[in-house]
mmCIF file of C-alpha atoms in Angstrom:
data_model
loop_
_atom_site.group_PDB
_atom_site.id
_atom_site.type_symbol
_atom_site.label_atom_id
_atom_site.label_comp_id
_atom_site.label_asym_id
_atom_site.label_seq_id
_atom_site.Cartn_x
_atom_site.Cartn_y
_atom_site.Cartn_z
ATOM 1 C CA UNK A 1 89.984 70.157 70.905
ATOM 2 C CA UNK A 2 87.743 68.259 73.325
ATOM 3 C CA UNK A 3 88.599 64.548 73.370
ATOM 4 C CA UNK A 4 86.176 62.357 75.121
ATOM 5 C CA UNK A 5 84.988 58.748 75.125
ATOM 6 C CA UNK A 6 84.109 55.727 77.227
ATOM 7 C CA UNK A 7 84.963 52.034 77.568
ATOM 8 C CA UNK A 8 83.735 48.998 79.504
ATOM 9 C CA UNK A 9 85.809 47.427 82.275
ATOM 10 C CA UNK A 10 85.549 44.055 84.008
ATOM 11 C CA UNK A 11 87.171 43.342 87.370
ATOM 12 C CA UNK A 12 87.602 39.870 88.738
ATOM 13 C CA UNK A 13 87.228 40.021 92.527
ATOM 14 C CA UNK A 14 88.130 36.404 93.105
ATOM 15 C CA UNK A 15 86.478 33.156 94.157
ATOM 16 C CA UNK A 16 83.608 33.657 96.546
ATOM 17 C CA UNK A 17 82.038 30.189 96.907
ATOM 18 C CA UNK A 18 81.892 26.637 95.646
ATOM 19 C CA UNK A 19 78.397 25.571 94.730
ATOM 20 C CA UNK A 20 76.243 23.674 92.305
ATOM 21 C CA UNK A 21 76.039 25.337 88.808
ATOM 22 C CA UNK A 22 72.716 24.700 87.157
ATOM 23 C CA UNK A 23 74.200 25.184 83.638
ATOM 24 C CA UNK A 24 77.126 22.934 84.127
ATOM 25 C CA UNK A 25 75.137 20.479 86.327
ATOM 26 C CA UNK A 26 78.182 20.193 88.581
ATOM 27 C CA UNK A 27 79.924 21.711 91.602
ATOM 28 C CA UNK A 28 81.830 24.732 90.435
ATOM 29 C CA UNK A 29 83.745 27.632 91.978
ATOM 30 C CA UNK A 30 81.918 31.011 91.638
ATOM 31 C CA UNK A 31 83.742 34.260 91.177
ATOM 32 C CA UNK A 32 82.594 37.723 92.034
ATOM 33 C CA UNK A 33 82.759 39.897 88.903
ATOM 34 C CA UNK A 34 82.278 43.639 88.472
ATOM 35 C CA UNK A 35 81.356 45.191 85.141
ATOM 36 C CA UNK A 36 81.317 49.003 84.759
ATOM 37 C CA UNK A 37 81.802 51.788 82.208
ATOM 38 C CA UNK A 38 84.474 54.521 82.565
ATOM 39 C CA UNK A 39 83.931 57.856 80.735
ATOM 40 C CA UNK A 40 86.765 60.241 80.147
ATOM 41 C CA UNK A 41 87.764 63.654 78.926
ATOM 42 C CA UNK A 42 91.222 63.908 77.337
ATOM 43 C CA UNK A 43 91.874 60.394 78.811
ATOM 44 C CA UNK A 44 92.715 62.100 82.155
ATOM 45 C CA UNK A 45 89.475 63.145 83.801
ATOM 46 C CA UNK A 46 87.346 60.038 84.372
ATOM 47 C CA UNK A 47 84.060 59.020 86.009
ATOM 48 C CA UNK A 48 82.268 55.682 86.359
ATOM 49 C CA UNK A 49 78.704 54.808 85.360
ATOM 50 C CA UNK A 50 76.657 51.603 85.176
ATOM 51 C CA UNK A 51 78.271 49.410 87.844
ATOM 52 C CA UNK A 52 77.043 45.814 87.966
ATOM 53 C CA UNK A 53 78.120 43.041 90.222
ATOM 54 C CA UNK A 54 77.490 39.321 89.556
ATOM 55 C CA UNK A 55 78.405 35.944 90.956
ATOM 56 C CA UNK A 56 79.348 33.656 87.990
ATOM 57 C CA UNK A 57 80.568 30.227 87.394
ATOM 58 C CA UNK A 58 84.242 30.246 86.454
ATOM 59 C CA UNK A 59 83.618 27.601 83.797
ATOM 60 C CA UNK A 60 80.387 28.604 81.920
ATOM 61 C CA UNK A 61 80.435 32.153 83.090
ATOM 62 C CA UNK A 62 76.729 32.068 83.988
ATOM 63 C CA UNK A 63 75.377 33.253 87.253
ATOM 64 C CA UNK A 64 73.277 35.857 88.965
ATOM 65 C CA UNK A 65 73.344 39.608 89.344
ATOM 66 C CA UNK A 66 73.827 41.077 92.751
ATOM 67 C CA UNK A 67 72.667 44.329 94.374
ATOM 68 C CA UNK A 68 75.550 46.854 94.275
ATOM 69 C CA UNK A 69 74.857 48.367 97.647
ATOM 70 C CA UNK A 70 74.814 44.988 99.445
ATOM 71 C CA UNK A 71 78.108 43.805 97.700
ATOM 72 C CA UNK A 72 79.962 47.085 98.433
ATOM 73 C CA UNK A 73 78.793 47.106 101.967
ATOM 74 C CA UNK A 74 80.511 43.686 102.409
ATOM 75 C CA UNK A 75 83.575 44.806 100.500
ATOM 76 C CA UNK A 76 84.038 47.848 102.586
ATOM 77 C CA UNK A 77 85.370 49.969 99.728
ATOM 78 C CA UNK A 78 84.918 50.158 95.957
ATOM 79 C CA UNK A 79 87.259 47.939 93.962
ATOM 80 C CA UNK A 80 87.390 50.632 91.273
ATOM 81 C CA UNK A 81 90.415 52.910 91.569
ATOM 82 C CA UNK A 82 89.896 56.351 93.121
ATOM 83 C CA UNK A 83 91.387 57.905 89.972
ATOM 84 C CA UNK A 84 88.745 56.332 87.740
ATOM 85 C CA UNK A 85 85.926 57.386 90.120
ATOM 86 C CA UNK A 86 86.955 60.855 91.088
ATOM 87 C CA UNK A 87 89.450 62.428 88.682
ATOM 88 C CA UNK A 88 86.479 64.278 87.076
ATOM 89 C CA UNK A 89 86.369 66.289 90.347
ATOM 90 C CA UNK A 90 89.728 67.780 89.475
ATOM 91 C CA UNK A 91 88.335 69.031 86.157
ATOM 92 C CA UNK A 92 85.305 70.501 87.906
ATOM 93 C CA UNK A 93 87.730 72.279 90.375
ATOM 94 C CA UNK A 94 89.852 73.515 87.476
ATOM 95 C CA UNK A 95 86.805 75.029 85.661
ATOM 96 C CA UNK A 96 85.532 76.662 88.884
ATOM 97 C CA UNK A 97 89.033 77.956 89.642
ATOM 98 C CA UNK A 98 89.372 79.459 86.157
ATOM 99 C CA UNK A 99 85.958 81.046 86.495
ATOM 100 C CA UNK A 100 86.686 82.545 89.880
ATOM 101 C CA UNK A 101 90.078 83.860 88.622
ATOM 102 C CA UNK A 102 88.475 85.395 85.604
ATOM 103 C CA UNK A 103 85.760 86.995 87.778
ATOM 104 C CA UNK A 104 88.510 88.457 90.100
ATOM 105 C CA UNK A 105 90.592 89.662 87.203
ATOM 106 C CA UNK A 106 87.449 91.305 85.674
ATOM 107 C CA UNK A 107 86.619 92.991 88.920
ATOM 108 C CA UNK A 108 90.129 94.365 89.289
ATOM 109 C CA UNK A 109 90.209 95.510 85.684
ATOM 110 C CA UNK A 110 86.864 97.330 86.054
ATOM 111 C CA UNK A 111 88.091 99.040 89.312
ATOM 112 C CA UNK A 112 91.315 100.102 87.722
ATOM 113 C CA UNK A 113 89.524 101.331 84.531
ATOM 114 C CA UNK A 114 87.163 103.430 86.623
ATOM 115 C CA UNK A 115 89.954 105.010 88.577
ATOM 116 C CA UNK A 116 91.991 105.885 85.429
ATOM 117 C CA UNK A 117 88.970 107.308 83.645
ATOM 118 C CA UNK A 118 88.312 109.533 86.718
ATOM 119 C CA UNK A 119 91.893 110.749 86.780
ATOM 120 C CA UNK A 120 93.271 110.611 83.257
ATOM 121 C CA UNK A 121 96.968 110.929 82.534
ATOM 122 C CA UNK A 122 99.037 111.452 79.393
ATOM 123 C CA UNK A 123 100.088 108.074 77.868
ATOM 124 C CA UNK A 124 97.052 106.113 79.108
ATOM 125 C CA UNK A 125 96.003 103.550 76.549
ATOM 126 C CA UNK A 126 92.328 102.729 76.213
ATOM 127 C CA UNK A 127 91.095 99.457 74.769
ATOM 128 C CA UNK A 128 87.669 100.306 73.427
ATOM 129 C CA UNK A 129 85.015 99.860 70.884
ATOM 130 C CA UNK A 130 85.550 102.919 68.688
ATOM 131 C CA UNK A 131 82.347 102.383 66.656
ATOM 132 C CA UNK A 132 80.572 104.524 69.231
ATOM 133 C CA UNK A 133 82.698 107.431 68.176
ATOM 134 C CA UNK A 134 81.796 107.226 64.494
ATOM 135 C CA UNK A 135 78.722 108.659 62.750
ATOM 136 C CA UNK A 136 78.506 105.864 60.301
ATOM 137 C CA UNK A 137 80.544 102.939 61.572
ATOM 138 C CA UNK A 138 81.181 99.986 59.350
ATOM 139 C CA UNK A 139 80.347 97.633 62.172
ATOM 140 C CA UNK A 140 78.876 97.807 65.737
ATOM 141 C CA UNK A 141 82.108 96.215 66.973
ATOM 142 C CA UNK A 142 85.357 97.914 66.078
ATOM 143 C CA UNK A 143 87.856 97.368 68.801
ATOM 144 C CA UNK A 144 91.066 99.346 68.906
ATOM 145 C CA UNK A 145 93.652 101.221 71.011
ATOM 146 C CA UNK A 146 93.325 104.927 71.794
ATOM 147 C CA UNK A 147 96.271 106.647 73.433
ATOM 148 C CA UNK A 148 95.775 109.692 75.540
ATOM 149 C CA UNK A 149 98.085 112.381 73.974
ATOM 150 C CA UNK A 150 97.142 115.362 76.110
ATOM 151 C CA UNK A 151 94.956 116.413 79.082
ATOM 152 C CA UNK A 152 93.584 119.945 78.547
ATOM 153 C CA UNK A 153 91.476 120.615 81.618
ATOM 154 C CA UNK A 154 88.121 119.081 80.737
ATOM 155 C CA UNK A 155 89.233 117.980 77.297
ATOM 156 C CA UNK A 156 91.097 114.817 76.552
ATOM 157 C CA UNK A 157 93.036 114.533 73.266
ATOM 158 C CA UNK A 158 93.394 110.902 71.954
ATOM 159 C CA UNK A 159 95.457 109.441 69.182
ATOM 160 C CA UNK A 160 93.077 107.090 67.190
ATOM 161 C CA UNK A 161 94.067 103.743 65.755
ATOM 162 C CA UNK A 162 94.742 103.042 62.126
ATOM 163 C CA UNK A 163 93.476 99.476 62.567
ATOM 164 C CA UNK A 164 90.413 98.064 64.391
ATOM 165 C CA UNK A 165 89.140 94.552 64.949
ATOM 166 C CA UNK A 166 85.725 92.876 65.046
ATOM 167 C CA UNK A 167 86.772 90.973 68.123
ATOM 168 C CA UNK A 168 88.156 92.288 71.419
ATOM 169 C CA UNK A 169 91.142 89.956 71.350
ATOM 170 C CA UNK A 170 92.630 91.720 68.394
ATOM 171 C CA UNK A 171 92.988 94.961 70.206
ATOM 172 C CA UNK A 172 94.173 93.326 73.503
ATOM 173 C CA UNK A 173 96.773 91.333 71.538
ATOM 174 C CA UNK A 174 98.113 94.595 70.089
ATOM 175 C CA UNK A 175 98.431 96.049 73.553
ATOM 176 C CA UNK A 176 100.165 92.976 74.903
ATOM 177 C CA UNK A 177 102.599 93.033 71.948
ATOM 178 C CA UNK A 178 103.326 96.695 72.466
ATOM 179 C CA UNK A 179 102.240 97.759 68.934
ATOM 180 C CA UNK A 180 100.968 101.045 70.367
ATOM 181 C CA UNK A 181 104.603 102.052 70.913
ATOM 182 C CA UNK A 182 104.903 102.408 67.142
ATOM 183 C CA UNK A 183 103.858 105.863 66.000
ATOM 184 C CA UNK A 184 102.490 104.502 62.776
ATOM 185 C CA UNK A 185 99.874 102.566 64.724
ATOM 186 C CA UNK A 186 97.877 105.778 65.179
ATOM 187 C CA UNK A 187 96.352 108.149 62.648
ATOM 188 C CA UNK A 188 97.595 111.701 62.108
ATOM 189 C CA UNK A 189 94.362 113.362 63.254
ATOM 190 C CA UNK A 190 93.539 113.086 66.992
ATOM 191 C CA UNK A 191 90.101 113.180 68.488
ATOM 192 C CA UNK A 192 89.002 115.391 71.378
ATOM 193 C CA UNK A 193 86.599 114.085 73.958
ATOM 194 C CA UNK A 194 85.428 115.724 77.218
ATOM 195 C CA UNK A 195 85.839 113.881 80.560
ATOM 196 C CA UNK A 196 82.095 113.494 80.599
ATOM 197 C CA UNK A 197 82.175 111.799 77.178
ATOM 198 C CA UNK A 198 84.811 109.314 78.317
ATOM 199 C CA UNK A 199 82.933 108.612 81.550
ATOM 200 C CA UNK A 200 79.770 107.953 79.596
ATOM 201 C CA UNK A 201 81.591 105.582 77.200
ATOM 202 C CA UNK A 202 82.999 103.714 80.142
ATOM 203 C CA UNK A 203 79.482 103.341 81.755
ATOM 204 C CA UNK A 204 78.067 102.133 78.418
ATOM 205 C CA UNK A 205 80.817 99.490 78.110
ATOM 206 C CA UNK A 206 82.607 100.917 75.119
ATOM 207 C CA UNK A 207 85.820 101.245 77.234
ATOM 208 C CA UNK A 208 86.974 97.728 78.029
ATOM 209 C CA UNK A 209 90.234 98.573 79.749
ATOM 210 C CA UNK A 210 92.768 101.370 80.467
ATOM 211 C CA UNK A 211 96.440 100.607 80.802
ATOM 212 C CA UNK A 212 98.852 103.054 82.434
#
């Protein structure tokens, strides 16, 4: 669940000058104040918006707004913590890293799948959309596991699953859990496909993955 929010913050940067206050009609000390808003995701990844500096009377709290760039040029560095200003960058790096890892994993999976389809071996397990093998499928997405029982020259004999899923993760979960090791997972009647049939299914995207 995505948790996000924001809150206002005020930082007292200390006394800057002693001068006449029009509101108090007296000599007062004026403090440099910073008001800003911090947004967050999961209370961890933060970023700052709406910075505003002001020089205010420490008694009546009235004063004047200052230009941010001019104030920070004199301060030399931002008084707001690095974590509040830049922790969002860690989230951005995490998202990019996950995307890159997924892309690399997908590329490796595609390469391995292509090589296994080109040189099939007994025991290979195919994660695929089996709806493309049916004349009247119940759905356009029926993901399941098919195990290569036998290689007979140009023909490949597959055990077909007794269960299929509307989403890919159902079939991949079965594969990860080793459910294909149970003989009851597959039906009694195998299906025979040619090497050309399987290569076509792989090109069309029906074959998601092959495990060996």
